[in-house]
C-alpha positions as semicolon CSV with decimal commas, in nm:
position;residue;x (nm);y (nm);z (nm)
1;X;-2,328;6,207;-5,279
2;X;-2,430;6,481;-5,037
3;X;-2,325;6,446;-4,678
4;X;-2,360;6,636;-4,353
5;X;-2,038;6,734;-4,176
6;X;-2,034;6,860;-3,821
7;X;-1,792;6,894;-3,532
8;X;-1,869;6,762;-3,184
9;X;-1,679;6,926;-2,898
10;X;-1,744;6,877;-2,531
11;X;-1,636;6,929;-2,168
12;X;-1,485;7,276;-2,194
13;X;-1,494;7,347;-1,817
14;X;-1,429;7,718;-1,862
15;X;-1,308;7,876;-1,540
16;X;-1,270;7,539;-1,366
17;X;-0,911;7,455;-1,278
18;X;-0,850;7,092;-1,185
19;X;-0,700;7,095;-0,836
20;X;-0,542;6,751;-0,839
21;X;-0,245;6,688;-1,065
22;X;-0,143;6,342;-1,173
23;X;-0,359;6,112;-0,961
24;X;-0,708;6,235;-0,881
25;X;-0,812;6,150;-0,527
26;X;-1,159;6,044;-0,426
27;X;-1,448;5,979;-0,660
28;X;-1,516;6,330;-0,790
29;X;-1,309;6,593;-0,966
30;X;-1,198;6,885;-0,755
31;X;-1,205;7,228;-0,917
32;X;-1,125;7,582;-0,813
33;X;-1,271;7,882;-0,992
34;X;-1,003;8,032;-1,215
35;X;-1,113;8,289;-1,478
36;X;-1,014;8,201;-1,837
37;X;-0,910;7,847;-1,743
38;X;-0,924;7,629;-2,061
39;X;-1,024;7,927;-2,278
40;X;-0,705;7,887;-2,482
41;X;-0,795;7,524;-2,557
42;X;-1,146;7,624;-2,663
43;X;-1,019;7,893;-2,899
44;X;-0,772;7,652;-3,060
45;X;-1,048;7,393;-3,114
46;X;-1,294;7,646;-3,259
47;X;-1,023;7,797;-3,481
48;X;-0,943;7,450;-3,617
49;X;-1,309;7,371;-3,686
50;X;-1,352;7,701;-3,872
51;X;-1,027;7,652;-4,063
52;X;-1,154;7,316;-4,188
53;X;-1,464;7,488;-4,327
54;X;-1,706;7,312;-4,091
55;X;-2,009;7,530;-4,021
56;X;-2,225;7,299;-3,805
57;X;-2,116;7,222;-3,448
58;X;-2,267;7,032;-3,156
59;X;-2,152;7,116;-2,804
60;X;-2,169;6,814;-2,576
61;X;-2,210;6,980;-2,237
62;X;-2,015;7,108;-1,934
63;X;-1,954;7,473;-2,017
64;X;-1,788;7,540;-1,681
65;X;-1,863;7,784;-1,402
66;X;-2,188;7,978;-1,401
67;X;-1,987;8,297;-1,452
68;X;-1,834;8,152;-1,772
69;X;-2,163;8,087;-1,954
70;X;-2,208;8,435;-2,103
71;X;-1,848;8,442;-2,227
72;X;-1,884;8,095;-2,379
73;X;-2,178;8,202;-2,594
74;X;-2,013;8,533;-2,684
75;X;-1,710;8,342;-2,811
76;X;-1,927;8,102;-3,013
77;X;-2,111;8,390;-3,179
78;X;-1,781;8,525;-3,309
79;X;-1,747;8,216;-3,529
80;X;-2,098;8,227;-3,682
81;X;-2,142;7,851;-3,642
82;X;-2,477;7,676;-3,667
83;X;-2,480;7,558;-3,305
84;X;-2,669;7,272;-3,143
85;X;-2,616;7,218;-2,773
86;X;-2,687;6,969;-2,497
87;X;-2,649;7,009;-2,122
88;X;-2,395;6,825;-1,908
89;X;-2,378;6,768;-1,535
90;X;-2,196;7,101;-1,483
91;X;-2,471;7,293;-1,665
92;X;-2,814;7,409;-1,559
93;X;-3,118;7,485;-1,770
94;X;-3,165;7,820;-1,595
95;X;-2,811;7,940;-1,670
96;X;-2,798;7,828;-2,033
97;X;-3,141;7,893;-2,183
98;X;-3,115;8,277;-2,171
99;X;-2,844;8,234;-2,436
100;X;-2,979;7,924;-2,611
101;X;-3,354;7,887;-2,654
102;X;-3,487;7,606;-2,872
103;X;-3,839;7,746;-2,868
104;X;-4,035;7,488;-2,673
105;X;-3,773;7,214;-2,694
106;X;-3,831;7,095;-2,340
107;X;-3,976;6,789;-2,171
108;X;-4,032;6,785;-1,794
109;X;-3,807;7,089;-1,759
110;X;-3,525;6,942;-1,966
111;X;-3,372;7,079;-2,285
112;X;-3,435;6,811;-2,548
113;X;-3,524;6,838;-2,915
114;X;-3,476;6,670;-3,251
115;X;-3,368;6,770;-3,602
116;X;-3,433;6,595;-3,931
117;X;-3,112;6,550;-4,123
118;X;-3,135;6,443;-4,492
119;X;-2,981;6,110;-4,393
120;X;-3,108;6,038;-4,040
121;X;-3,277;6,186;-3,736
122;X;-3,068;6,382;-3,487
123;X;-3,184;6,375;-3,124
124;X;-3,048;6,587;-2,839
125;X;-3,094;6,483;-2,474
126;X;-3,045;6,661;-2,142
127;X;-2,860;6,472;-1,865
128;X;-2,771;6,774;-1,652
129;X;-2,905;6,600;-1,339
130;X;-2,711;6,280;-1,421
131;X;-3,020;6,106;-1,559
132;X;-3,236;6,104;-1,869
133;X;-3,547;6,066;-1,658
134;X;-3,883;5,901;-1,715
135;X;-4,042;6,191;-1,905
136;X;-3,751;6,231;-2,144
137;X;-3,726;5,853;-2,199
138;X;-4,094;5,844;-2,303
139;X;-4,032;6,138;-2,535
140;X;-3,727;5,958;-2,681
141;X;-3,932;5,643;-2,750
142;X;-4,188;5,851;-2,941
143;X;-3,915;6,030;-3,137
144;X;-3,768;5,696;-3,248
145;X;-4,096;5,544;-3,368
146;X;-4,059;5,447;-3,733
147;X;-3,701;5,581;-3,750
148;X;-3,441;5,353;-3,909
149;X;-3,127;5,559;-3,835
150;X;-3,067;5,806;-3,555
151;X;-2,776;6,004;-3,415
152;X;-2,831;6,076;-3,046
153;X;-2,626;6,340;-2,867
154;X;-2,609;6,330;-2,487
155;X;-2,341;6,414;-2,233
156;X;-2,315;6,077;-2,057
157;X;-2,226;5,741;-2,218
158;X;-2,494;5,474;-2,226
159;X;-2,281;5,166;-2,301
160;X;-2,050;5,098;-2,000
161;X;-1,676;5,163;-2,036
162;X;-1,400;4,952;-1,884
163;X;-1,233;5,242;-1,707
164;X;-1,197;5,350;-1,342
165;X;-1,418;5,659;-1,378
166;X;-1,710;5,439;-1,483
167;X;-1,695;5,275;-1,140
168;X;-1,675;5,591;-0,930
169;X;-2,038;5,695;-0,947
170;X;-1,993;5,915;-1,254
171;X;-2,215;5,694;-1,472
172;X;-2,563;5,802;-1,581
173;X;-2,806;5,690;-1,311
174;X;-3,062;5,540;-1,549
175;X;-2,833;5,423;-1,827
176;X;-2,960;5,063;-1,803
177;X;-3,315;5,182;-1,869
178;X;-3,201;5,398;-2,162
179;X;-2,991;5,114;-2,301
180;X;-3,284;4,874;-2,284
181;X;-3,509;5,126;-2,456
182;X;-3,263;5,175;-2,743
183;X;-3,192;4,805;-2,789
184;X;-3,566;4,745;-2,810
185;X;-3,606;4,984;-3,103
186;X;-3,585;4,875;-3,468
187;X;-3,331;5,150;-3,535
188;X;-2,958;5,182;-3,586
189;X;-2,848;5,424;-3,314
190;X;-2,522;5,619;-3,310
191;X;-2,452;5,779;-2,971
192;X;-2,217;6,075;-2,938
193;X;-2,115;6,172;-2,586
194;X;-1,838;6,303;-2,364
195;X;-1,830;6,330;-1,982
196;X;-1,547;6,080;-1,931
197;X;-1,275;6,298;-2,090
198;X;-1,138;6,020;-2,310
199;X;-1,171;5,855;-2,649
200;X;-1,369;5,534;-2,675
201;X;-1,578;5,350;-2,931
202;X;-1,805;5,059;-2,850
203;X;-2,095;4,863;-2,994
204;X;-2,378;4,677;-2,826
205;X;-2,661;4,529;-3,036
206;X;-2,793;4,815;-3,253
207;X;-2,602;5,085;-3,060
208;X;-2,276;5,238;-3,180
209;X;-2,127;5,462;-2,909
210;X;-1,856;5,726;-2,964
211;X;-1,704;5,893;-2,656
212;X;-1,513;6,206;-2,753
213;X;-1,211;6,377;-2,598
214;X;-1,259;6,682;-2,380
215;X;-1,158;7,034;-2,476
216;X;-1,026;7,090;-2,120
217;X;-0,820;6,785;-2,013
218;X;-0,829;6,407;-2,048
219;X;-0,861;6,124;-1,797
220;X;-0,640;5,822;-1,858
221;X;-0,866;5,537;-1,968
222;X;-0,662;5,243;-1,838
223;X;-0,515;5,311;-1,495
224;X;-0,536;5,168;-1,143
225;X;-0,680;5,498;-1,021
226;X;-0,820;5,819;-1,165
227;X;-0,535;5,995;-1,346
228;X;-0,549;6,315;-1,547
229;X;-0,374;6,426;-1,866
230;X;-0,384;6,806;-1,882
231;X;-0,163;6,829;-2,190
232;X;-0,402;6,670;-2,442
233;X;-0,734;6,800;-2,574
234;X;-0,949;6,771;-2,884
235;X;-1,282;6,711;-3,057
236;X;-1,452;6,479;-3,307
237;X;-1,562;6,533;-3,669
238;X;-1,871;6,350;-3,800
239;X;-1,949;6,287;-4,167
240;X;-2,302;6,158;-4,225
241;X;-2,444;6,024;-4,551
242;X;-2,727;5,789;-4,639
243;X;-2,511;5,481;-4,576
244;X;-2,298;5,546;-4,269
245;X;-2,143;5,787;-4,022
246;X;-1,767;5,830;-4,039
247;X;-1,587;5,992;-3,748
248;X;-1,242;6,135;-3,698
249;X;-1,087;6,247;-3,368
250;X;-0,870;6,559;-3,379
251;X;-0,618;6,587;-3,093
252;X;-0,389;6,867;-2,979
253;X;-0,098;6,854;-2,735
254;X;0,041;7,129;-2,517
255;X;0,411;7,195;-2,588
């Protein structure tokens, strides 16, 4: 049986050094610009993907500083991967599209597009402004018409997580509207996202959601406050066939 194998990696944050150590104060992450920050993690992840013989990759958003964008794409080109990409809240359309142009794959100024896999439809959404938005939601509804199975890639989770960061204002602004749209479709939807820097899997109605670890650093899922883990990083492998999607998380630890 033929299957599609791809690697999903996200939240690289190149050049963004987390200021807080241990407990993160406030409701947002504090960063200082530090060249090459997290580049070592990214290289280890990409080396591992290539070593496993995986040729298709999806990047889940948050490249890092604006000055890191060119270097990010230069590094990717060295691996000759078949790259699909979505934008996160640390990315901008203007900074990324000179290096990644989907040829008209935009709706209301957002980078969104779809691909037909032999087994399902793959859909890529732009949440760089912390929302899907009305125009992109309408486009998504049209893309899902008559589709029985879909894999949707977006930076932010749609199904809520029981974790402190979900209550700090980091959630997608219109996730309730997107969730309602997806639940109303006669389609099995698998969501692949990042943003929260942790591993989580959840199901609601016809939605299966997979939150993947960050390449940069993790945030502790169960804690009384926001707490970071800078020693762990990783990515997720997807295997798609006509029956199901199997996933495997690959984790690394700093010595």
